[in-house]
Amino acid sequence: MTYTLAILGCGVMGQALLSAIYNAPKAADETAAAFYPSKIITCNHDEPSAQQVTDLVETFDESPNGIKVESTYGHNVSAVEEASVVLLGTKPFLAEEVLNGVKSVIGGKLLISLAAGWTIDQLSQYTSTVCRVMTNTPAKYGYGCAVVSYSADVSKEQKPLVNELISQVGKYVELPEKNMDAATALVGSGPAFVLLMLESLMESGLKLGIPLQESKECAMKVLEGTVKMVEKSGAHPSVLKHQVCTPGGTTIAGLCVMEEKGVKSGIINGVEEAARVASQLGQKKK
Amino acid sequence: MTYTLAILGCGVMGQALLSAIYNAPKAADETAAAFYPSKIITCNHDEPSAQQVTDLVETFDESPNGIKVESTYGHNVSAVEEASVVLLGTKPFLAEEVLNGVKSVIGGKLLISLAAGWTIDQLSQYTSTVCRVMTNTPAKYGYGCAVVSYSADVSKEQKPLVNELISQVGKYVELPEKNMDAATALVGSGPAFVLLMLESLMESGLKLGIPLQESKECAMKVLEGTVKMVEKSGAHPSVLKHQVCTPGGTTIAGLCVMEEKGVKSGIINGVEEAARVASQLGQKKK
Amino acid sequence: MTYTLAILGCGVMGQALLSAIYNAPKAADETAAAFYPSKIITCNHDEPSAQQVTDLVETFDESPNGIKVESTYGHNVSAVEEASVVLLGTKPFLAEEVLNGVKSVIGGKLLISLAAGWTIDQLSQYTSTVCRVMTNTPAKYGYGCAVVSYSADVSKEQKPLVNELISQVGKYVELPEKNMDAATALVGSGPAFVLLMLESLMESGLKLGIPLQESKECAMKVLEGTVKMVEKSGAHPSVLKHQVCTPGGTTIAGLCVMEEKGVKSGIINGVEEAARVASQLGQKKK
Amino acid sequence: MTYTLAILGCGVMGQALLSAIYNAPKAADETAAAFYPSKIITCNHDEPSAQQVTDLVETFDESPNGIKVESTYGHNVSAVEEASVVLLGTKPFLAEEVLNGVKSVIGGKLLISLAAGWTIDQLSQYTSTVCRVMTNTPAKYGYGCAVVSYSADVSKEQKPLVNELISQVGKYVELPEKNMDAATALVGSGPAFVLLMLESLMESGLKLGIPLQESKECAMKVLEGTVKMVEKSGAHPSVLKHQVCTPGGTTIAGLCVMEEKGVKSGIINGVEEAARVASQLGQKKK
């Protein structure tokens, strides 16, 4: 079964998905192969942005799954008409205008929305099979995390297709829509919080006399290496944390100061605030 | 040029290095090939621990660089005599006894010490070519970070060999010994601080209603993905941080709460405390 | 092998050990039986306190291990002369006077000291086989915890005897003497800190409208039941902690407030302060 | 008088009660014997979970009170019809569907509900004799605490039966329903708060140089031993607390730091927050 995928609004995130899906390694079997479109139509709002997509695609080799790309602008209706899966990649404040523009043809199509704040109810005014995705900036580098919620009409058979496409840019995590504000805070804003932590470790090294570049390299490798250790060991973070603590040593001393300064609760309060604002912004849009 | 590497004290970290060096992919060229030993002699203190190393090696396939392993106990002197490079993997409090045991034969060998707190001065009583390494627990999974300082007598030619061996378990960062207490805090204790951050993100998700397993998966991927984004983009963390911040959005709201709660200063104070204790412990040992 | 045990200073703690050892269930085999004295001589400083011990012993049934008790006062020298194991139960400030009183006969005996603050060096002026015990008030009810450090001369064969006797009043934990100030804080003072926690939980129930008695019963059972859960499951406390946390539920909400209010660091700082004062008091005594 | 007990939803907590009641020691007299069912019918939603119960029961010896077990799935109506006491062990969000499924036959039965958040009013739509139970995770190990509230129709004669059954998994405490949110916080979430305290004591020991395993053992024994001391002595915690305080000693020094850092108020605020969220969640369900 091959199908056409239309990308409405092929900007930063749209192009990240386009290149990840286009360049995905050859599907392992027929079932997986069926999840890949034979054709992707990218829809931008003007010629320069469409040209940007064309130039990007020219840098690609042959798609391992034989995908063809047609870069267009001003042809949203015909693109959506031809497609059976539509990826909404526009900025949230442009989404209404773009969706209304294809209202006559989008009914019955599977709509994958990256537009932050747009609820399944709101998207379901256009088509009943909707999945709402909250991803983040690391997706541009294929290291994203994407939380996905579905409308009731999305069948069990359609979910693996969404999973296969979205997983090309990062980790796919399905959650009910009630968790979307939390996902916005933890996954959407999360990278900024981690960057704050990275800066803190960098500045610690700097303050202690390690040059900036080495401080940054060490901080980055410690962050990445520690997550890999959790992943590979499967152990609970606290179990691993205590394994690092030599009795009376440097580690437990540092941890106790961080506990005392409320690092953990500061992070938790920050993520909570982000979720609160996310739900507030959601209210305003209704 | 082939040589023999002796590992004095082949415990957790010694075995991590043994398996990483033994299983390292085939060296790209002759220069790199010369950095690999033709033979590794592991030295443990009793039969059971030596048997553990033998059992580990039996799980390996053929070494891509043709390395042979001889697992021994109670033969430190003959092993060091035969070796030209000696890796000290014992616990710090056992190092003195082990080094004194081979004092007669270790002179002139290149000594790579993993023993936390042992200074280059102290190690130089045994041989003048010394390099002091501070690594961390992710090294067990090949995702470590290793800060290395050298004694004056280590030649420019010898450093690439140390770099090649140590890089098998993680990122190699050369720093002067004056930075070693800071490295102990940032790299040695760092994983525990990152685990505290991971727990904080996990508990944030949990508090906001995301189930534990998904909270953990999202938190881990956001941490890893963000570091990859910094790595691939080469951008300054603050540049990337502000790119995530939609004006008046969730991210900047969360960041401001974290700043207000002193998350950054809490982390920095914690790392500083760890470095202070590291230098204190260093004083006690002199 | 049977032997005589002399208890120098049979006050609250001395009597707790006397009744626990006397009433210990029949030893499982000969090896264990050999750890029990055939005779215990209790030494008090005056007639009333000696009578108190006599009255206590009269409340006992036959000792399952056939132990006889002789309650004395003013006969320390003859008691220590006859004994091969001496238990020092006096108040720390009386210990010097009592020990000096038996200096002529205590040499070569195994001295078990409960006198807080008395170091192995100080005790070794009287006999070279010394073990220093830090226990706590729950020992009076057989639910104590006892940290034990030994002088170098105590043989491997003697340690099981000390273990068997001390375990009658609680958990036996061997640690090097350098940990004794920490043990004083965690084990010696620990019950007071737990009583503070119990009061806090009690007052929480009270504040939330639960009557005092039920608040106390619930708080006590939750404290005890949780420790049993850790014991029986063998799991790390954090693993169990997160299992209790329903996403977005009451538990994670309460934990986050406790983190924010610095409960953990407050407890850690308190135990550290206790250890600091313990070491200070130790200095003063030298 | 013998009766049949139906367990609707025999998951973790249902199985804890099943095994505790089935394996309870032989009732002391006829009155107590009458509290035990002659037959328990466990009702699960599918074959694998029913099989899990069957496998569990096969590990049991003969029931000291002669209880038989019938493990079923998909037969809720016939099970409830045959039973006179019904234990609701499903997850709260499944309770409505399960109760509606047996609405025709549950009238007049004694319903014991473990479903957190379900009020007596809501449960009384199904049968007028209702008791609402808030228990906790230590119940899985027989060391739980269970707060029980009754509807007005539950007779004085029925309460001892509930008491006997529930006490098999822990301490039975009867309270009016108005205390249920407080009980949710103190008893339901309580174990997580105690685990935070245990971690704090563990990390104190670790920071002061005691190895992790011994720090954990000492912390656990001090927690358990102190509660036993309160239980056995019957004394007020503050009375016992001050008994531990040697004038100018380590304990009072530690306590003062904990008071200064607001440990008690931090714990109280945390429990209050948990109760606040419990009542909020209760509101949402109405």
PDB file of C-alpha atoms in Angstrom, chain D residues 129-263:
ATOM      1  CA  THR D 129     -23.865  -1.476  53.712  1.00  0.00           C
ATOM      2  CA  VAL D 130     -20.545  -0.004  52.640  1.00  0.00           C
ATOM      3  CA  CYS D 131     -17.147   0.391  54.208  1.00  0.00           C
ATOM      4  CA  ARG D 132     -14.472   2.536  52.603  1.00  0.00           C
ATOM      5  CA  VAL D 133     -10.860   1.506  53.212  1.00  0.00           C
ATOM      6  CA  MET D 134      -7.672   3.549  52.655  1.00  0.00           C
ATOM      7  CA  THR D 135      -4.642   1.267  52.988  1.00  0.00           C
ATOM      8  CA  ASN D 136      -1.053   1.405  51.657  1.00  0.00           C
ATOM      9  CA  THR D 137       1.716  -0.479  49.870  1.00  0.00           C
ATOM     10  CA  PRO D 138       3.229  -2.130  53.026  1.00  0.00           C
ATOM     11  CA  ALA D 139      -0.086  -4.087  53.140  1.00  0.00           C
ATOM     12  CA  LYS D 140       1.419  -6.258  50.380  1.00  0.00           C
ATOM     13  CA  TYR D 141       3.878  -7.496  53.021  1.00  0.00           C
ATOM     14  CA  GLY D 142       1.325  -7.721  55.852  1.00  0.00           C
ATOM     15  CA  TYR D 143       2.594  -4.504  57.467  1.00  0.00           C
ATOM     16  CA  GLY D 144      -0.027  -2.119  56.133  1.00  0.00           C
ATOM     17  CA  CYS D 145      -2.177   0.390  57.933  1.00  0.00           C
ATOM     18  CA  ALA D 146      -5.865   0.567  56.954  1.00  0.00           C
ATOM     19  CA  VAL D 147      -8.221   3.418  57.825  1.00  0.00           C
ATOM     20  CA  VAL D 148     -11.865   2.302  57.568  1.00  0.00           C
ATOM     21  CA  SER D 149     -15.073   4.356  57.436  1.00  0.00           C
ATOM     22  CA  TYR D 150     -18.564   2.855  57.425  1.00  0.00           C
ATOM     23  CA  SER D 151     -21.967   3.820  56.004  1.00  0.00           C
ATOM     24  CA  ALA D 152     -24.694   4.260  58.652  1.00  0.00           C
ATOM     25  CA  ASP D 153     -26.333   0.919  57.703  1.00  0.00           C
ATOM     26  CA  VAL D 154     -23.325  -1.206  58.670  1.00  0.00           C
ATOM     27  CA  SER D 155     -24.312  -2.883  61.941  1.00  0.00           C
ATOM     28  CA  LYS D 156     -22.103  -3.195  65.032  1.00  0.00           C
ATOM     29  CA  GLU D 157     -22.004  -6.950  64.365  1.00  0.00           C
ATOM     30  CA  GLN D 158     -20.612  -6.549  60.858  1.00  0.00           C
ATOM     31  CA  LYS D 159     -17.708  -4.289  61.888  1.00  0.00           C
ATOM     32  CA  PRO D 160     -15.686  -6.981  63.715  1.00  0.00           C
ATOM     33  CA  LEU D 161     -15.808  -9.129  60.530  1.00  0.00           C
ATOM     34  CA  VAL D 162     -14.328  -6.236  58.491  1.00  0.00           C
ATOM     35  CA  ASN D 163     -11.810  -5.640  61.286  1.00  0.00           C
ATOM     36  CA  GLU D 164     -10.702  -9.318  61.276  1.00  0.00           C
ATOM     37  CA  LEU D 165     -10.304  -9.452  57.473  1.00  0.00           C
ATOM     38  CA  ILE D 166      -8.538  -6.094  57.060  1.00  0.00           C
ATOM     39  CA  SER D 167      -6.242  -6.647  60.087  1.00  0.00           C
ATOM     40  CA  GLN D 168      -4.637  -9.554  58.196  1.00  0.00           C
ATOM     41  CA  VAL D 169      -2.744  -7.005  56.097  1.00  0.00           C
ATOM     42  CA  GLY D 170      -2.062  -4.426  58.774  1.00  0.00           C
ATOM     43  CA  LYS D 171      -3.303  -2.170  61.495  1.00  0.00           C
ATOM     44  CA  TYR D 172      -7.083  -1.452  61.426  1.00  0.00           C
ATOM     45  CA  VAL D 173      -8.029   2.117  62.425  1.00  0.00           C
ATOM     46  CA  GLU D 174     -11.692   3.202  62.271  1.00  0.00           C
ATOM     47  CA  LEU D 175     -12.300   6.894  61.485  1.00  0.00           C
ATOM     48  CA  PRO D 176     -15.263   8.943  60.218  1.00  0.00           C
ATOM     49  CA  GLU D 177     -15.288   9.546  56.449  1.00  0.00           C
ATOM     50  CA  LYS D 178     -14.521  13.269  56.917  1.00  0.00           C
ATOM     51  CA  ASN D 179     -10.976  12.135  57.842  1.00  0.00           C
ATOM     52  CA  MET D 180     -10.506  10.185  54.590  1.00  0.00           C
ATOM     53  CA  ASP D 181      -8.531  12.842  52.712  1.00  0.00           C
ATOM     54  CA  ALA D 182      -6.210  13.167  55.720  1.00  0.00           C
ATOM     55  CA  ALA D 183      -5.909   9.369  55.880  1.00  0.00           C
ATOM     56  CA  THR D 184      -5.098   9.294  52.147  1.00  0.00           C
ATOM     57  CA  ALA D 185      -2.213  11.666  52.841  1.00  0.00           C
ATOM     58  CA  LEU D 186      -0.940  10.191  56.136  1.00  0.00           C
ATOM     59  CA  VAL D 187      -1.546   6.473  55.451  1.00  0.00           C
ATOM     60  CA  GLY D 188      -1.809   6.194  51.665  1.00  0.00           C
ATOM     61  CA  SER D 189       1.075   8.518  50.790  1.00  0.00           C
ATOM     62  CA  GLY D 190       2.812   8.074  54.167  1.00  0.00           C
ATOM     63  CA  PRO D 191       5.189   5.315  53.025  1.00  0.00           C
ATOM     64  CA  ALA D 192       6.711   7.626  50.386  1.00  0.00           C
ATOM     65  CA  PHE D 193       7.324  10.292  53.026  1.00  0.00           C
ATOM     66  CA  VAL D 194       8.964   7.699  55.316  1.00  0.00           C
ATOM     67  CA  LEU D 195      11.085   6.495  52.381  1.00  0.00           C
ATOM     68  CA  LEU D 196      12.265  10.131  51.939  1.00  0.00           C
ATOM     69  CA  MET D 197      13.204  10.157  55.654  1.00  0.00           C
ATOM     70  CA  LEU D 198      14.972   6.789  55.296  1.00  0.00           C
ATOM     71  CA  GLU D 199      16.921   8.136  52.289  1.00  0.00           C
ATOM     72  CA  SER D 200      17.873  11.223  54.298  1.00  0.00           C
ATOM     73  CA  LEU D 201      19.263   9.112  57.161  1.00  0.00           C
ATOM     74  CA  MET D 202      21.013   6.822  54.631  1.00  0.00           C
ATOM     75  CA  GLU D 203      22.639   9.782  52.842  1.00  0.00           C
ATOM     76  CA  SER D 204      23.648  11.269  56.212  1.00  0.00           C
ATOM     77  CA  GLY D 205      25.559   8.086  57.035  1.00  0.00           C
ATOM     78  CA  LEU D 206      27.072   8.034  53.536  1.00  0.00           C
ATOM     79  CA  LYS D 207      28.154  11.669  53.815  1.00  0.00           C
ATOM     80  CA  LEU D 208      29.753  10.979  57.185  1.00  0.00           C
ATOM     81  CA  GLY D 209      31.805   8.144  55.686  1.00  0.00           C
ATOM     82  CA  ILE D 210      29.704   5.059  56.542  1.00  0.00           C
ATOM     83  CA  PRO D 211      29.415   2.730  53.482  1.00  0.00           C
ATOM     84  CA  LEU D 212      26.020   2.685  51.731  1.00  0.00           C
ATOM     85  CA  GLN D 213      24.932  -0.807  52.843  1.00  0.00           C
ATOM     86  CA  GLU D 214      25.722  -0.186  56.519  1.00  0.00           C
ATOM     87  CA  SER D 215      24.188   3.296  56.341  1.00  0.00           C
ATOM     88  CA  LYS D 216      20.983   1.706  54.992  1.00  0.00           C
ATOM     89  CA  GLU D 217      20.952  -1.075  57.632  1.00  0.00           C
ATOM     90  CA  CYS D 218      21.529   1.378  60.509  1.00  0.00           C
ATOM     91  CA  ALA D 219      18.918   3.842  59.192  1.00  0.00           C
ATOM     92  CA  MET D 220      16.319   1.084  58.785  1.00  0.00           C
ATOM     93  CA  LYS D 221      16.951  -0.382  62.238  1.00  0.00           C
ATOM     94  CA  VAL D 222      16.875   3.035  63.942  1.00  0.00           C
ATOM     95  CA  LEU D 223      13.512   3.812  62.264  1.00  0.00           C
ATOM     96  CA  GLU D 224      12.002   0.445  63.141  1.00  0.00           C
ATOM     97  CA  GLY D 225      13.561   0.202  66.606  1.00  0.00           C
ATOM     98  CA  THR D 226      12.391   3.666  67.618  1.00  0.00           C
ATOM     99  CA  VAL D 227       8.779   2.926  66.689  1.00  0.00           C
ATOM    100  CA  LYS D 228       8.961  -0.341  68.647  1.00  0.00           C
ATOM    101  CA  MET D 229      10.329   1.607  71.620  1.00  0.00           C
ATOM    102  CA  VAL D 230       7.342   3.979  71.451  1.00  0.00           C
ATOM    103  CA  GLU D 231       4.976   1.011  71.124  1.00  0.00           C
ATOM    104  CA  LYS D 232       6.457  -0.999  74.003  1.00  0.00           C
ATOM    105  CA  SER D 233       6.982   1.927  76.356  1.00  0.00           C
ATOM    106  CA  GLY D 234       3.640   3.584  75.543  1.00  0.00           C
ATOM    107  CA  ALA D 235       5.423   6.867  76.239  1.00  0.00           C
ATOM    108  CA  HIS D 236       4.862  10.118  74.356  1.00  0.00           C
ATOM    109  CA  PRO D 237       7.447  10.595  71.602  1.00  0.00           C
ATOM    110  CA  SER D 238       8.689  13.854  73.170  1.00  0.00           C
ATOM    111  CA  VAL D 239       9.209  12.153  76.501  1.00  0.00           C
ATOM    112  CA  LEU D 240      11.374   9.524  74.836  1.00  0.00           C
ATOM    113  CA  LYS D 241      13.082  12.138  72.636  1.00  0.00           C
ATOM    114  CA  HIS D 242      14.292  14.109  75.641  1.00  0.00           C
ATOM    115  CA  GLN D 243      15.471  10.918  77.344  1.00  0.00           C
ATOM    116  CA  VAL D 244      17.914  10.421  74.468  1.00  0.00           C
ATOM    117  CA  CYS D 245      19.284  13.970  74.888  1.00  0.00           C
ATOM    118  CA  THR D 246      22.444  13.993  77.023  1.00  0.00           C
ATOM    119  CA  PRO D 247      22.827  17.607  78.214  1.00  0.00           C
ATOM    120  CA  GLY D 248      25.049  19.502  75.751  1.00  0.00           C
ATOM    121  CA  GLY D 249      25.393  16.299  73.764  1.00  0.00           C
ATOM    122  CA  THR D 250      25.200  15.226  70.116  1.00  0.00           C
ATOM    123  CA  THR D 251      21.445  14.552  70.034  1.00  0.00           C
ATOM    124  CA  ILE D 252      20.137  17.922  71.176  1.00  0.00           C
ATOM    125  CA  ALA D 253      22.649  19.580  68.819  1.00  0.00           C
ATOM    126  CA  GLY D 254      21.272  17.609  65.870  1.00  0.00           C
ATOM    127  CA  LEU D 255      17.645  18.205  66.861  1.00  0.00           C
ATOM    128  CA  CYS D 256      18.196  21.978  67.064  1.00  0.00           C
ATOM    129  CA  VAL D 257      19.619  22.073  63.529  1.00  0.00           C
ATOM    130  CA  MET D 258      16.638  20.077  62.271  1.00  0.00           C
ATOM    131  CA  GLU D 259      14.210  22.469  63.974  1.00  0.00           C
ATOM    132  CA  GLU D 260      16.115  25.438  62.559  1.00  0.00           C
ATOM    133  CA  LYS D 261      15.924  23.974  59.051  1.00  0.00           C
ATOM    134  CA  GLY D 262      12.175  23.456  59.463  1.00  0.00           C
ATOM    135  CA  VAL D 263      12.193  19.668  59.122  1.00  0.00           C
TER     136      VAL D 263
END
